[in-house]
Short mmCIF file of C-alpha atoms in Angstrom, two decimals:
data_model
loop_
_atom_site.label_atom_id
_atom_site.label_comp_id
_atom_site.label_asym_id
_atom_site.label_seq_id
_atom_site.Cartn_x
_atom_site.Cartn_y
_atom_site.Cartn_z
CA UNK A 1112 170.63 105.71 -61.42
CA UNK A 1113 168.24 107.39 -63.86
CA UNK A 1114 170.27 110.61 -63.90
CA UNK A 1115 173.62 108.82 -64.16
CA UNK A 1116 172.57 106.65 -67.12
CA UNK A 1117 171.19 109.63 -69.01
CA UNK A 1118 174.21 111.80 -68.18
CA UNK A 1119 176.62 109.13 -69.38
CA UNK A 1120 174.98 109.03 -72.79
CA UNK A 1121 174.16 105.33 -72.51
CA UNK A 1122 170.47 106.02 -72.97
CA UNK A 1123 168.84 107.63 -75.99
CA UNK A 1124 165.23 108.36 -76.92
CA UNK A 1125 164.65 104.83 -78.24
CA UNK A 1126 165.84 103.32 -74.97
CA UNK A 1127 163.61 105.73 -73.08
CA UNK A 1128 160.70 104.54 -75.20
CA UNK A 1129 161.47 100.90 -74.48
CA UNK A 1130 161.96 101.37 -70.77
CA UNK A 1131 158.73 103.33 -70.49
CA UNK A 1132 156.89 100.20 -71.57
CA UNK A 1133 158.56 97.02 -70.39
CA UNK A 1134 159.18 95.63 -66.92
CA UNK A 1135 161.67 92.92 -65.97
CA UNK A 1136 165.20 94.12 -65.25
CA UNK A 1137 164.18 97.73 -65.93
CA UNK A 1138 161.58 97.75 -63.15
CA UNK A 1139 163.52 100.56 -61.38
CA UNK A 1140 162.33 102.84 -64.17
CA UNK A 1141 158.74 102.57 -62.98
CA UNK A 1142 159.71 103.49 -59.42
CA UNK A 1143 160.77 106.98 -60.53
CA UNK A 1144 158.09 109.72 -60.32
CA UNK A 1145 157.05 110.73 -63.81
CA UNK A 1146 158.10 114.35 -63.39
CA UNK A 1147 161.58 113.23 -62.33
CA UNK A 1148 161.79 111.10 -65.44
CA UNK A 1149 160.72 114.11 -67.51
CA UNK A 1150 163.19 116.52 -65.91
CA UNK A 1151 166.09 114.11 -66.45
CA UNK A 1152 165.13 113.50 -70.08
CA UNK A 1153 164.85 117.23 -70.83
CA UNK A 1154 168.19 117.89 -69.17
CA UNK A 1155 170.30 115.12 -70.67
CA UNK A 1156 168.70 114.44 -74.07
CA UNK A 1157 169.51 117.41 -76.34
CA UNK A 1158 167.59 117.51 -79.59
CA UNK A 1159 169.43 117.37 -82.89
CA UNK A 1160 169.99 120.91 -84.28
CA UNK A 1161 167.57 120.48 -87.20
CA UNK A 1162 164.77 119.45 -84.86
CA UNK A 1163 165.43 122.20 -82.34
CA UNK A 1164 165.52 124.80 -85.14
CA UNK A 1165 162.17 123.56 -86.47
CA UNK A 1166 160.56 123.85 -83.02
CA UNK A 1167 162.00 127.33 -82.44
CA UNK A 1168 160.61 128.51 -85.78
CA UNK A 1169 157.13 127.04 -85.16
CA UNK A 1170 154.77 129.48 -83.42
CA UNK A 1171 152.56 128.17 -80.62
CA UNK A 1172 148.98 127.69 -81.82
CA UNK A 1173 146.57 127.08 -78.94
CA UNK A 1174 143.73 126.50 -81.40
CA UNK A 1175 145.61 123.55 -82.90
CA UNK A 1176 145.03 119.94 -81.85
CA UNK A 1177 147.87 117.61 -82.87
CA UNK A 1178 146.88 113.94 -83.11
CA UNK A 1179 149.37 111.10 -83.34
CA UNK A 1180 147.56 108.38 -85.30
CA UNK A 1181 149.66 105.22 -85.09
CA UNK A 1182 148.92 102.68 -87.80
CA UNK A 1183 149.58 98.97 -87.28
CA UNK A 1184 147.67 97.75 -90.33
CA UNK A 1185 150.06 96.31 -92.87
CA UNK A 1186 147.09 95.72 -95.15
CA UNK A 1187 143.58 97.16 -94.47
CA UNK A 1188 142.11 94.06 -96.11
CA UNK A 1189 143.91 91.73 -93.70
CA UNK A 1190 142.91 92.58 -90.16
CA UNK A 1191 142.91 89.24 -88.34
CA UNK A 1192 146.03 87.79 -86.75
CA UNK A 1193 145.90 84.84 -89.13
CA UNK A 1194 145.92 87.26 -92.07
CA UNK A 1195 148.93 89.16 -90.75
CA UNK A 1196 147.23 91.69 -88.49
CA UNK A 1197 148.54 92.68 -85.06
CA UNK A 1198 146.77 92.96 -81.73
CA UNK A 1199 148.14 96.48 -81.26
CA UNK A 1200 145.80 97.89 -83.89
CA UNK A 1201 142.86 97.44 -81.54
CA UNK A 1202 144.58 99.34 -78.72
CA UNK A 1203 144.35 102.69 -80.52
CA UNK A 1204 141.69 105.26 -79.50
CA UNK A 1205 138.54 105.25 -81.68
CA UNK A 1206 138.22 107.90 -84.38
CA UNK A 1207 135.35 109.50 -82.47
CA UNK A 1208 137.69 110.56 -79.64
CA UNK A 1209 139.35 113.06 -81.97
CA UNK A 1210 135.99 114.52 -82.99
CA UNK A 1211 134.86 114.71 -79.36
CA UNK A 1212 137.90 116.84 -78.53
CA UNK A 1213 137.17 119.16 -81.47
CA UNK A 1214 133.55 119.59 -80.38
CA UNK A 1215 134.14 119.86 -76.63
CA UNK A 1216 137.20 122.13 -76.76
CA UNK A 1217 136.54 124.18 -79.86
CA UNK A 1218 139.77 123.57 -81.80
CA UNK A 1219 139.90 125.32 -85.18
CA UNK A 1220 142.87 123.41 -86.58
CA UNK A 1221 143.65 119.69 -86.43
CA UNK A 1222 146.94 118.17 -87.58
CA UNK A 1223 146.96 114.41 -88.01
CA UNK A 1224 150.43 112.84 -87.74
CA UNK A 1225 150.29 109.32 -89.14
CA UNK A 1226 153.06 106.81 -88.58
CA UNK A 1227 153.90 103.21 -87.89
CA UNK A 1228 153.66 100.31 -90.27
CA UNK A 1229 151.07 102.06 -92.44
CA UNK A 1230 148.47 104.82 -92.40
CA UNK A 1231 145.81 104.99 -89.70
CA UNK A 1232 142.42 103.31 -90.28
CA UNK A 1233 140.67 106.65 -89.75
CA UNK A 1234 142.42 107.74 -92.94
CA UNK A 1235 141.79 104.68 -95.13
CA UNK A 1236 140.17 105.42 -98.48
CA UNK A 1237 139.61 101.75 -99.31
CA UNK A 1238 138.47 98.84 -97.15
CA UNK A 1239 138.03 95.25 -98.32
CA UNK A 1240 138.83 96.44 -101.81
CA UNK A 1241 135.98 98.96 -101.86
CA UNK A 1242 136.48 102.75 -101.90
CA UNK A 1243 135.29 104.57 -98.79
CA UNK A 1244 135.43 108.16 -97.64
CA UNK A 1245 138.27 108.57 -95.13
CA UNK A 1246 136.93 109.28 -91.66
CA UNK A 1247 139.30 112.22 -91.26
CA UNK A 1248 137.75 113.74 -94.41
CA UNK A 1249 134.19 113.25 -93.19
CA UNK A 1250 135.08 114.86 -89.84
CA UNK A 1251 136.28 117.97 -91.67
CA UNK A 1252 133.04 118.08 -93.64
CA UNK A 1253 130.93 117.86 -90.49
CA UNK A 1254 132.77 120.82 -88.95
CA UNK A 1255 133.09 123.41 -91.68
CA UNK A 1256 134.99 125.87 -89.50
CA UNK A 1257 137.70 123.34 -88.66
CA UNK A 1258 140.77 122.85 -90.85
CA UNK A 1259 142.02 119.26 -90.86
CA UNK A 1260 145.47 118.47 -92.29
CA UNK A 1261 146.54 114.82 -92.58
CA UNK A 1262 150.22 113.97 -92.99
CA UNK A 1263 151.24 111.14 -95.25
CA UNK A 1264 152.21 108.21 -93.04
CA UNK A 1265 155.88 107.95 -92.09
CA UNK A 1266 156.82 104.27 -92.02
CA UNK A 1267 160.61 104.74 -91.86
CA UNK A 1268 161.03 104.01 -88.14
CA UNK A 1269 164.25 106.00 -88.21
CA UNK A 1270 165.96 109.27 -89.09
CA UNK A 1271 164.38 110.85 -92.16
CA UNK A 1272 162.84 114.14 -93.21
CA UNK A 1273 159.39 112.75 -92.42
CA UNK A 1274 160.54 111.54 -88.99
CA UNK A 1275 161.92 114.98 -88.10
CA UNK A 1276 158.78 116.65 -89.46
CA UNK A 1277 156.52 114.52 -87.28
CA UNK A 1278 158.71 114.92 -84.18
CA UNK A 1279 158.75 118.70 -84.70
CA UNK A 1280 154.96 118.87 -85.01
CA UNK A 1281 154.43 116.91 -81.80
CA UNK A 1282 157.15 118.68 -79.80
CA UNK A 1283 155.72 122.05 -80.90
CA UNK A 1284 152.15 121.21 -79.91
CA UNK A 1285 150.35 122.83 -76.99
CA UNK A 1286 147.57 120.22 -77.27
CA UNK A 1287 148.61 116.65 -78.10
CA UNK A 1288 146.62 113.43 -78.45
CA UNK A 1289 148.96 110.50 -77.98
CA UNK A 1290 148.34 107.05 -79.39
CA UNK A 1291 149.21 103.56 -78.21
CA UNK A 1292 152.80 104.28 -79.20
CA UNK A 1293 156.02 104.84 -77.30
CA UNK A 1294 157.01 107.43 -79.93
CA UNK A 1295 154.31 110.02 -79.22
CA UNK A 1296 154.19 109.29 -75.49
CA UNK A 1297 157.95 109.74 -75.10
CA UNK A 1298 157.76 113.01 -77.04
CA UNK A 1299 154.91 114.18 -74.81
CA UNK A 1300 157.15 113.61 -71.77
CA UNK A 1301 160.14 115.26 -73.45
CA UNK A 1302 158.20 118.29 -74.74
CA UNK A 1303 158.76 121.72 -73.22
CA UNK A 1304 155.74 123.22 -75.00
CA UNK A 1305 152.89 120.82 -74.36
CA UNK A 1306 150.15 122.16 -72.08
CA UNK A 1307 147.50 119.46 -72.42
CA UNK A 1308 147.90 115.76 -73.26
CA UNK A 1309 144.95 113.52 -74.09
CA UNK A 1310 145.31 109.80 -73.35
CA UNK A 1311 143.03 106.87 -74.15
CA UNK A 1312 142.55 104.19 -71.50
CA UNK A 1313 144.64 101.77 -73.56
CA UNK A 1314 147.59 104.12 -73.34
CA UNK A 1315 150.83 102.53 -72.19
CA UNK A 1316 153.86 103.36 -70.12
CA UNK A 1317 154.52 106.61 -68.33
CA UNK A 1318 151.47 108.61 -69.36
CA UNK A 1319 149.00 105.99 -68.20
CA UNK A 1320 150.81 105.87 -64.87
CA UNK A 1321 151.06 109.67 -64.75
CA UNK A 1322 147.26 109.83 -64.90
CA UNK A 1323 147.00 107.97 -61.59
CA UNK A 1324 146.85 110.06 -58.44
CA UNK A 1325 149.84 108.31 -56.89
CA UNK A 1326 152.23 109.18 -59.76
CA UNK A 1327 152.07 112.95 -59.49
CA UNK A 1328 151.49 113.82 -63.14
CA UNK A 1329 153.60 116.28 -65.13
CA UNK A 1330 154.26 119.79 -63.82
CA UNK A 1331 152.29 122.42 -65.74
CA UNK A 1332 150.62 119.86 -68.02
CA UNK A 1333 146.96 118.91 -67.96
CA UNK A 1334 146.55 115.15 -68.43
CA UNK A 1335 143.14 114.15 -69.75
CA UNK A 1336 142.24 110.49 -69.52
CA UNK A 1337 139.43 109.07 -71.68
CA UNK A 1338 137.80 105.68 -71.20
CA UNK A 1339 138.28 104.09 -74.60
CA UNK A 1340 138.75 100.57 -73.30
CA UNK A 1341 137.84 97.52 -75.30
CA UNK A 1342 136.91 95.14 -72.48
CA UNK A 1343 136.15 91.67 -73.68
CA UNK A 1344 137.63 92.27 -77.12
CA UNK A 1345 139.48 89.58 -78.94
CA UNK A 1346 142.56 90.55 -80.87
CA UNK A 1347 141.64 88.79 -84.09
CA UNK A 1348 138.73 90.82 -85.45
CA UNK A 1349 137.22 94.27 -84.92
#
């Protein structure tokens, strides 16, 4: 059924994202081994020519860590649900996970891909109306030999130059940190270049399941699972 729906063209990347997350009538999706899901997606979901060209022209850099930093904050001064915040903002990995990977694995280049409703809190330069040093900037200062590049957040949620740029960066990455986002996790599954994927414990969908022994993982890809859980948290305040 998975192969036939992909082959017929009825499913696109957005549907793949949705079905990687939700249950209900799409429960059959979760019964498919993750590698089978990946093989079918790579076979039947051709990339648009502009995106494929960008990937082909991007050299593989094994010293580069690509981080997808999903932002759910519509306003950094309004973080509670009553103020317009969303519970999903607390499901993202902490900023310190990115620094841990730099320290432990010796990356020399870090590319931060921001996206979602707004920029990522690790990149905020103002909180509660007061100027602060962005955490991404302070990380670069603490590790003088590491180059950190932060993309301006893409909030388009659709085809655009920024969308293609971000997809190209993630699909070209050998080392990719995914966020609590179906966008980066679907691209990690679709990627033919990725060698290592880093997942927080609040990760969703296929990659969280792929980390379990019973799901078989992804062929040729190291999946690294980090306990970044927020047990006992409430979704109204940090």
